[in-house]
mmCIF file of N, CA and C in Angstrom:
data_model
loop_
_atom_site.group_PDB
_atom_site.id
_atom_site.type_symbol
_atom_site.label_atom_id
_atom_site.label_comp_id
_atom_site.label_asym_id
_atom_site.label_seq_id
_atom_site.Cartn_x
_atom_site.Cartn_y
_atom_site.Cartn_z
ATOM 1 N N UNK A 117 -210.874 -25.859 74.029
ATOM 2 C CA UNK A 117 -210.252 -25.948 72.715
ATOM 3 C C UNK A 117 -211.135 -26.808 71.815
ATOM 4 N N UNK A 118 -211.390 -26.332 70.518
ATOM 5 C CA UNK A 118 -212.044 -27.386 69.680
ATOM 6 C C UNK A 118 -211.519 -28.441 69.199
ATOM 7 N N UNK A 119 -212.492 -29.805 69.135
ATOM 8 C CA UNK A 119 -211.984 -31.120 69.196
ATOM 9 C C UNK A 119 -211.147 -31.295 68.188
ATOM 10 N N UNK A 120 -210.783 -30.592 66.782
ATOM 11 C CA UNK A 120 -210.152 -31.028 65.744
ATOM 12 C C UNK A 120 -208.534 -30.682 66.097
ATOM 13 N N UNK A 121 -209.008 -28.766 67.034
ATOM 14 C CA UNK A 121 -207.218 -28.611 67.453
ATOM 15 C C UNK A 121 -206.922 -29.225 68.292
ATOM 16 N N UNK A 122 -207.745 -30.067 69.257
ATOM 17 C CA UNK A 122 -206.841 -30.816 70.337
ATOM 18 C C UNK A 122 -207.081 -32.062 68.997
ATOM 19 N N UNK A 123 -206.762 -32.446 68.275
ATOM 20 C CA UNK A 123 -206.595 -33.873 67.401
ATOM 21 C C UNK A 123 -205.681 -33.235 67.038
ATOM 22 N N UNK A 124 -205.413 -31.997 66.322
ATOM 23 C CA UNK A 124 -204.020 -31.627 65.636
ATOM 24 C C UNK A 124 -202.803 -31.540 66.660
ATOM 25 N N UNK A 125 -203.038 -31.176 67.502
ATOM 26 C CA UNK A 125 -202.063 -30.831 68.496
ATOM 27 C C UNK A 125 -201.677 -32.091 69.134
ATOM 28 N N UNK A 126 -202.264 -32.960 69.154
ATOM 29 C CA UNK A 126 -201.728 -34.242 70.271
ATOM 30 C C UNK A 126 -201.610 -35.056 68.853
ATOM 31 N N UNK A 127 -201.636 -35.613 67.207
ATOM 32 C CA UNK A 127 -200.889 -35.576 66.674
ATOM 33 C C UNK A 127 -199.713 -35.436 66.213
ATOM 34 N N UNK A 128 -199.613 -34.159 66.522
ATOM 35 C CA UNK A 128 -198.241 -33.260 66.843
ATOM 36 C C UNK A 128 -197.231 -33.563 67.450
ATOM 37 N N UNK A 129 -197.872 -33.139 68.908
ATOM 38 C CA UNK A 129 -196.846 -33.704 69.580
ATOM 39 C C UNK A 129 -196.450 -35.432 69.699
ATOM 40 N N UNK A 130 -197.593 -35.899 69.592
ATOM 41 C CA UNK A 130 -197.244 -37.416 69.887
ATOM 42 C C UNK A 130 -195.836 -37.646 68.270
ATOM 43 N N UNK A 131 -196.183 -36.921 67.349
ATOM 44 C CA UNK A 131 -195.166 -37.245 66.016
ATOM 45 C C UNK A 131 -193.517 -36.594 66.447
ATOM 46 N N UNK A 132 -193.818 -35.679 67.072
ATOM 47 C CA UNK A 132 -192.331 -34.841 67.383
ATOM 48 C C UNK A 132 -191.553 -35.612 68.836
ATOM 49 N N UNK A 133 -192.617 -36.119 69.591
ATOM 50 C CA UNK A 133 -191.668 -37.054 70.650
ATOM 51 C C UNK A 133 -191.151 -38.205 70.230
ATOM 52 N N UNK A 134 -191.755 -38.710 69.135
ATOM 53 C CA UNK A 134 -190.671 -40.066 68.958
ATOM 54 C C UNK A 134 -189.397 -39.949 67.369
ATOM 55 N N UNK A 135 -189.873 -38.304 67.185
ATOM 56 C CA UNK A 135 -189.006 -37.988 66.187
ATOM 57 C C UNK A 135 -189.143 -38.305 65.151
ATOM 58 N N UNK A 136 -190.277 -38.251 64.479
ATOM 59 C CA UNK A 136 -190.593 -38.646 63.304
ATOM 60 C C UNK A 136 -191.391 -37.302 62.439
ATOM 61 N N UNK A 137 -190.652 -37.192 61.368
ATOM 62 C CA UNK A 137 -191.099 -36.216 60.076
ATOM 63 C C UNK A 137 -192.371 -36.637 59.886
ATOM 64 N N UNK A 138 -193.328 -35.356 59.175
ATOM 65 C CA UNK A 138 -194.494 -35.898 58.941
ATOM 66 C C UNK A 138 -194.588 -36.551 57.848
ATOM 67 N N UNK A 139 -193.498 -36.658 56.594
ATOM 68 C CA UNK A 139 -193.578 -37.996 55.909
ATOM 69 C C UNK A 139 -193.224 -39.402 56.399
ATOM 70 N N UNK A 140 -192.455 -39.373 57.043
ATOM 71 C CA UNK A 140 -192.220 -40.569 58.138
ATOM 72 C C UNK A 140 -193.577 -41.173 58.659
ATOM 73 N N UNK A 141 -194.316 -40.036 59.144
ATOM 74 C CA UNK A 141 -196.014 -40.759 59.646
ATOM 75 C C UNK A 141 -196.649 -41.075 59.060
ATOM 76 N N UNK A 142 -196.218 -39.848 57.594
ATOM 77 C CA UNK A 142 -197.454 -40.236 56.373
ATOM 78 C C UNK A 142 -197.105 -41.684 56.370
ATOM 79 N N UNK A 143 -196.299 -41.885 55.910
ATOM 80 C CA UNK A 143 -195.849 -43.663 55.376
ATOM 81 C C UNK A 143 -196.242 -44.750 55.975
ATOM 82 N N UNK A 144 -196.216 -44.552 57.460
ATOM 83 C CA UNK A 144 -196.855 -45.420 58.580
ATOM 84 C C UNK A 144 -198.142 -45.918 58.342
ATOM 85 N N UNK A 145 -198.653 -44.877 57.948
ATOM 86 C CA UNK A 145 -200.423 -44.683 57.906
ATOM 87 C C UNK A 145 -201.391 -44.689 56.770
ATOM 88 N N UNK A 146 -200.253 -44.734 55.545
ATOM 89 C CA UNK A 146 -200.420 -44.312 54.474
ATOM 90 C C UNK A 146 -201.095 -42.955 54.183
ATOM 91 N N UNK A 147 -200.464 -42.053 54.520
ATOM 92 C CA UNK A 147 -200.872 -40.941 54.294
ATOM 93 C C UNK A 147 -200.005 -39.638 53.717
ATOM 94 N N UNK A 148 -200.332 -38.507 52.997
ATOM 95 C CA UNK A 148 -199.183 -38.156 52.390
ATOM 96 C C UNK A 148 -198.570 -36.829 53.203
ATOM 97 N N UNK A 149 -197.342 -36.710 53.122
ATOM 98 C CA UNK A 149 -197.013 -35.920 53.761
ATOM 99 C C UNK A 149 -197.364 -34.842 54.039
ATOM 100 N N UNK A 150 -198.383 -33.598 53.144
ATOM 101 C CA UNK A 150 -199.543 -32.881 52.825
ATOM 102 C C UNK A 150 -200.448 -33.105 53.970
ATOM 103 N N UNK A 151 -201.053 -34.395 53.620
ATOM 104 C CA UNK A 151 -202.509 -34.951 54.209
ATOM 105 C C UNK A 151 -201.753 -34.531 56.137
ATOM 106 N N UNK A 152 -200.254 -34.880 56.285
ATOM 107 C CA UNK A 152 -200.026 -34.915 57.557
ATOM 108 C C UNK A 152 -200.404 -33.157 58.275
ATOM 109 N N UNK A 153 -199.266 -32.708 57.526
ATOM 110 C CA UNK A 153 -199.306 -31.412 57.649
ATOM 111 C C UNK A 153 -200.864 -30.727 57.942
ATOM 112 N N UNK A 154 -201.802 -30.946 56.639
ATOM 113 C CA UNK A 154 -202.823 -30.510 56.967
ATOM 114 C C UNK A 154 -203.920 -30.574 58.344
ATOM 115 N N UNK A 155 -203.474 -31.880 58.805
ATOM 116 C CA UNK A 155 -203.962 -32.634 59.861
ATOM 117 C C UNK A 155 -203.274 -32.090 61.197
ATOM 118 N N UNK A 156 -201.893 -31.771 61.038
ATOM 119 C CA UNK A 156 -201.610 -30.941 62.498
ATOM 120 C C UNK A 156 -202.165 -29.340 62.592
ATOM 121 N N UNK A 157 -202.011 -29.187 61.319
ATOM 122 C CA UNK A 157 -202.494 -27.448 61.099
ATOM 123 C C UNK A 157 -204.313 -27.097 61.459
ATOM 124 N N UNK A 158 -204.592 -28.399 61.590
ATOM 125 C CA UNK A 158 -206.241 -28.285 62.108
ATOM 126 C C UNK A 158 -207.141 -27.848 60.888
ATOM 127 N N UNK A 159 -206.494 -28.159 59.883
ATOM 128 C CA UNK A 159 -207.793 -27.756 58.625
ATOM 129 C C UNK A 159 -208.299 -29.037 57.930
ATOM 130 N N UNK A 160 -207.815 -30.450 58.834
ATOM 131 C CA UNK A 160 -208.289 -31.121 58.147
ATOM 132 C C UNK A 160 -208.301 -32.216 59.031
ATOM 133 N N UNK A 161 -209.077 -33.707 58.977
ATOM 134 C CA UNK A 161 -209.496 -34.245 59.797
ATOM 135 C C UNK A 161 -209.341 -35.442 59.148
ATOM 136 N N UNK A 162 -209.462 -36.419 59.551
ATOM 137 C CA UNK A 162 -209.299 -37.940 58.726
ATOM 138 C C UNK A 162 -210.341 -38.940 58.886
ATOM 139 N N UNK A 163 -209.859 -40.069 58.298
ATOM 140 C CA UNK A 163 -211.147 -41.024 58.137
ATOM 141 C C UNK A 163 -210.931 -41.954 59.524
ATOM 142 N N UNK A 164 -212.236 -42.741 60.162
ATOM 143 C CA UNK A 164 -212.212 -43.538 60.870
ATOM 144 C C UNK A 164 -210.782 -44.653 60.911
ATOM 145 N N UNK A 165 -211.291 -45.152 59.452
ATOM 146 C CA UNK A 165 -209.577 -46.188 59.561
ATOM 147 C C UNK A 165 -208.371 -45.448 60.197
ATOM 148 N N UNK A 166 -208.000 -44.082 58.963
ATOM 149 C CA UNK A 166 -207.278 -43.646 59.295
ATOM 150 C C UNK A 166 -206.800 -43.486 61.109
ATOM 151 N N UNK A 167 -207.458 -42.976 61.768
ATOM 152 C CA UNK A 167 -207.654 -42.965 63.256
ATOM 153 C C UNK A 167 -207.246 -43.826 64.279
ATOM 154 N N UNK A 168 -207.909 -44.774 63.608
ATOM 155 C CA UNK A 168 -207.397 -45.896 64.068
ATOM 156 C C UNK A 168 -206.175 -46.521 64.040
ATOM 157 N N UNK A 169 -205.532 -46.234 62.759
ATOM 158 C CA UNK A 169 -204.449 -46.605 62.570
ATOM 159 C C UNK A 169 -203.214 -45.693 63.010
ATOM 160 N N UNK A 170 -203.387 -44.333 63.502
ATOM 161 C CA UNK A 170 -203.129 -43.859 64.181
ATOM 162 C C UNK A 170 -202.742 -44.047 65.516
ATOM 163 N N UNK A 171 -204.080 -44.066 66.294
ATOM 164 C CA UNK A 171 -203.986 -44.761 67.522
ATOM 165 C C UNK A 171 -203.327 -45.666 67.987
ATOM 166 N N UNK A 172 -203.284 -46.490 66.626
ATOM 167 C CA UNK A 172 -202.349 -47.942 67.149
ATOM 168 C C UNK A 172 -200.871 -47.964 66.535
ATOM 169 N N UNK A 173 -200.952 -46.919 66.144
ATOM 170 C CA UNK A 173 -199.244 -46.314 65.856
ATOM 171 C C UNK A 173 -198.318 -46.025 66.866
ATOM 172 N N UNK A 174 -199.213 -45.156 67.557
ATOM 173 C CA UNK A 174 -198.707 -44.435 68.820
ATOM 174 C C UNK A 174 -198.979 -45.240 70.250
ATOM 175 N N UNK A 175 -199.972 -46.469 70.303
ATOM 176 C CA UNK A 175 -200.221 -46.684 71.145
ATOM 177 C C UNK A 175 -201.066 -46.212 72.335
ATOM 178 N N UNK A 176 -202.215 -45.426 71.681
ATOM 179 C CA UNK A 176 -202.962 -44.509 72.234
ATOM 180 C C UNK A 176 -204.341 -44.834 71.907
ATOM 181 N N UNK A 177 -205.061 -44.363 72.703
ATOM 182 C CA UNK A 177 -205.920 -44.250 72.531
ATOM 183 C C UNK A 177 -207.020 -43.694 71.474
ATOM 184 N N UNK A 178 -207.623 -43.880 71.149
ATOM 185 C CA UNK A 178 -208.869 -42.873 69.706
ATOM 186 C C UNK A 178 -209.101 -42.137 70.776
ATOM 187 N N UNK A 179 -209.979 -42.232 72.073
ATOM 188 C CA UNK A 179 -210.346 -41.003 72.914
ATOM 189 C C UNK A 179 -209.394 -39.851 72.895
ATOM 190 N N UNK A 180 -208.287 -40.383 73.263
ATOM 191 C CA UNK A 180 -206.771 -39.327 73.519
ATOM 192 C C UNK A 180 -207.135 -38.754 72.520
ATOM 193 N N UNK A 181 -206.644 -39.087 71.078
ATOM 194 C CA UNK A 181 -206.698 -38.433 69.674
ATOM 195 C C UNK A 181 -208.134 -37.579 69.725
ATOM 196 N N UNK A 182 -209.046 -37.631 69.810
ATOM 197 C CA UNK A 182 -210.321 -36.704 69.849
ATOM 198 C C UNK A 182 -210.460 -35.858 70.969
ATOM 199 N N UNK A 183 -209.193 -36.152 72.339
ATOM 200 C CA UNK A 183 -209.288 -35.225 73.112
ATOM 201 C C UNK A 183 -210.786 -35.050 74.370
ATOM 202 N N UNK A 184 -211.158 -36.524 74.035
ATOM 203 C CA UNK A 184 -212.557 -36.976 75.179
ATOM 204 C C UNK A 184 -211.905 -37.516 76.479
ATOM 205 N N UNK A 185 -210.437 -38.027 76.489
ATOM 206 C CA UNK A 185 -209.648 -38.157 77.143
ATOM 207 C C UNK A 185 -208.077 -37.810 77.189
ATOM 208 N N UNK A 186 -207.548 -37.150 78.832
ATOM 209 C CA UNK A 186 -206.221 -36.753 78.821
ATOM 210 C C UNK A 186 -205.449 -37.699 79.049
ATOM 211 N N UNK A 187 -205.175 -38.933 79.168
ATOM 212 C CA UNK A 187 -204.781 -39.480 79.412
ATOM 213 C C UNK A 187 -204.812 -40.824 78.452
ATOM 214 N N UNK A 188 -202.901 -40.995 77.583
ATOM 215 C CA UNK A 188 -203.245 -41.633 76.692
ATOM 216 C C UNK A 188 -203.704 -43.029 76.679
#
């Protein structure tokens, strides 16, 4: 799978297991609900910060999120 759909997809799911709308994440991350959407749909990719701040949203790893590792 290419690295951006395994970033959209484990996005995804990591946002739908703790039950959170993708404006709910946007807000977390500062990001807009759009920017979320676009980002699970795999047409769009984010900035380093962003990523990061991600990662430490969920408690995961950056590897996990890029999909260099299965295990979060």
């Amino acid at each position: 799978m290419e690295p951006d759909l395994i970033f959209a997809k484990r996005i995804q799911q990591l946002r739908k297991e703790r039950g959170l709308t993708q404006k709910e994440l946007g807000d977390e991350v500062d990001l807009s609900q759009k920017a979320i959407s676009t980002i699970e749909s795999g047409f769009r990719t984010t900035t380093f910060e962003k990523l990061v701040l991600l990662a430490k949203f969920f408690d995961v790893s950056t590897d996990y999120l890029l999909g260099l590792k299965d295990e979060p």
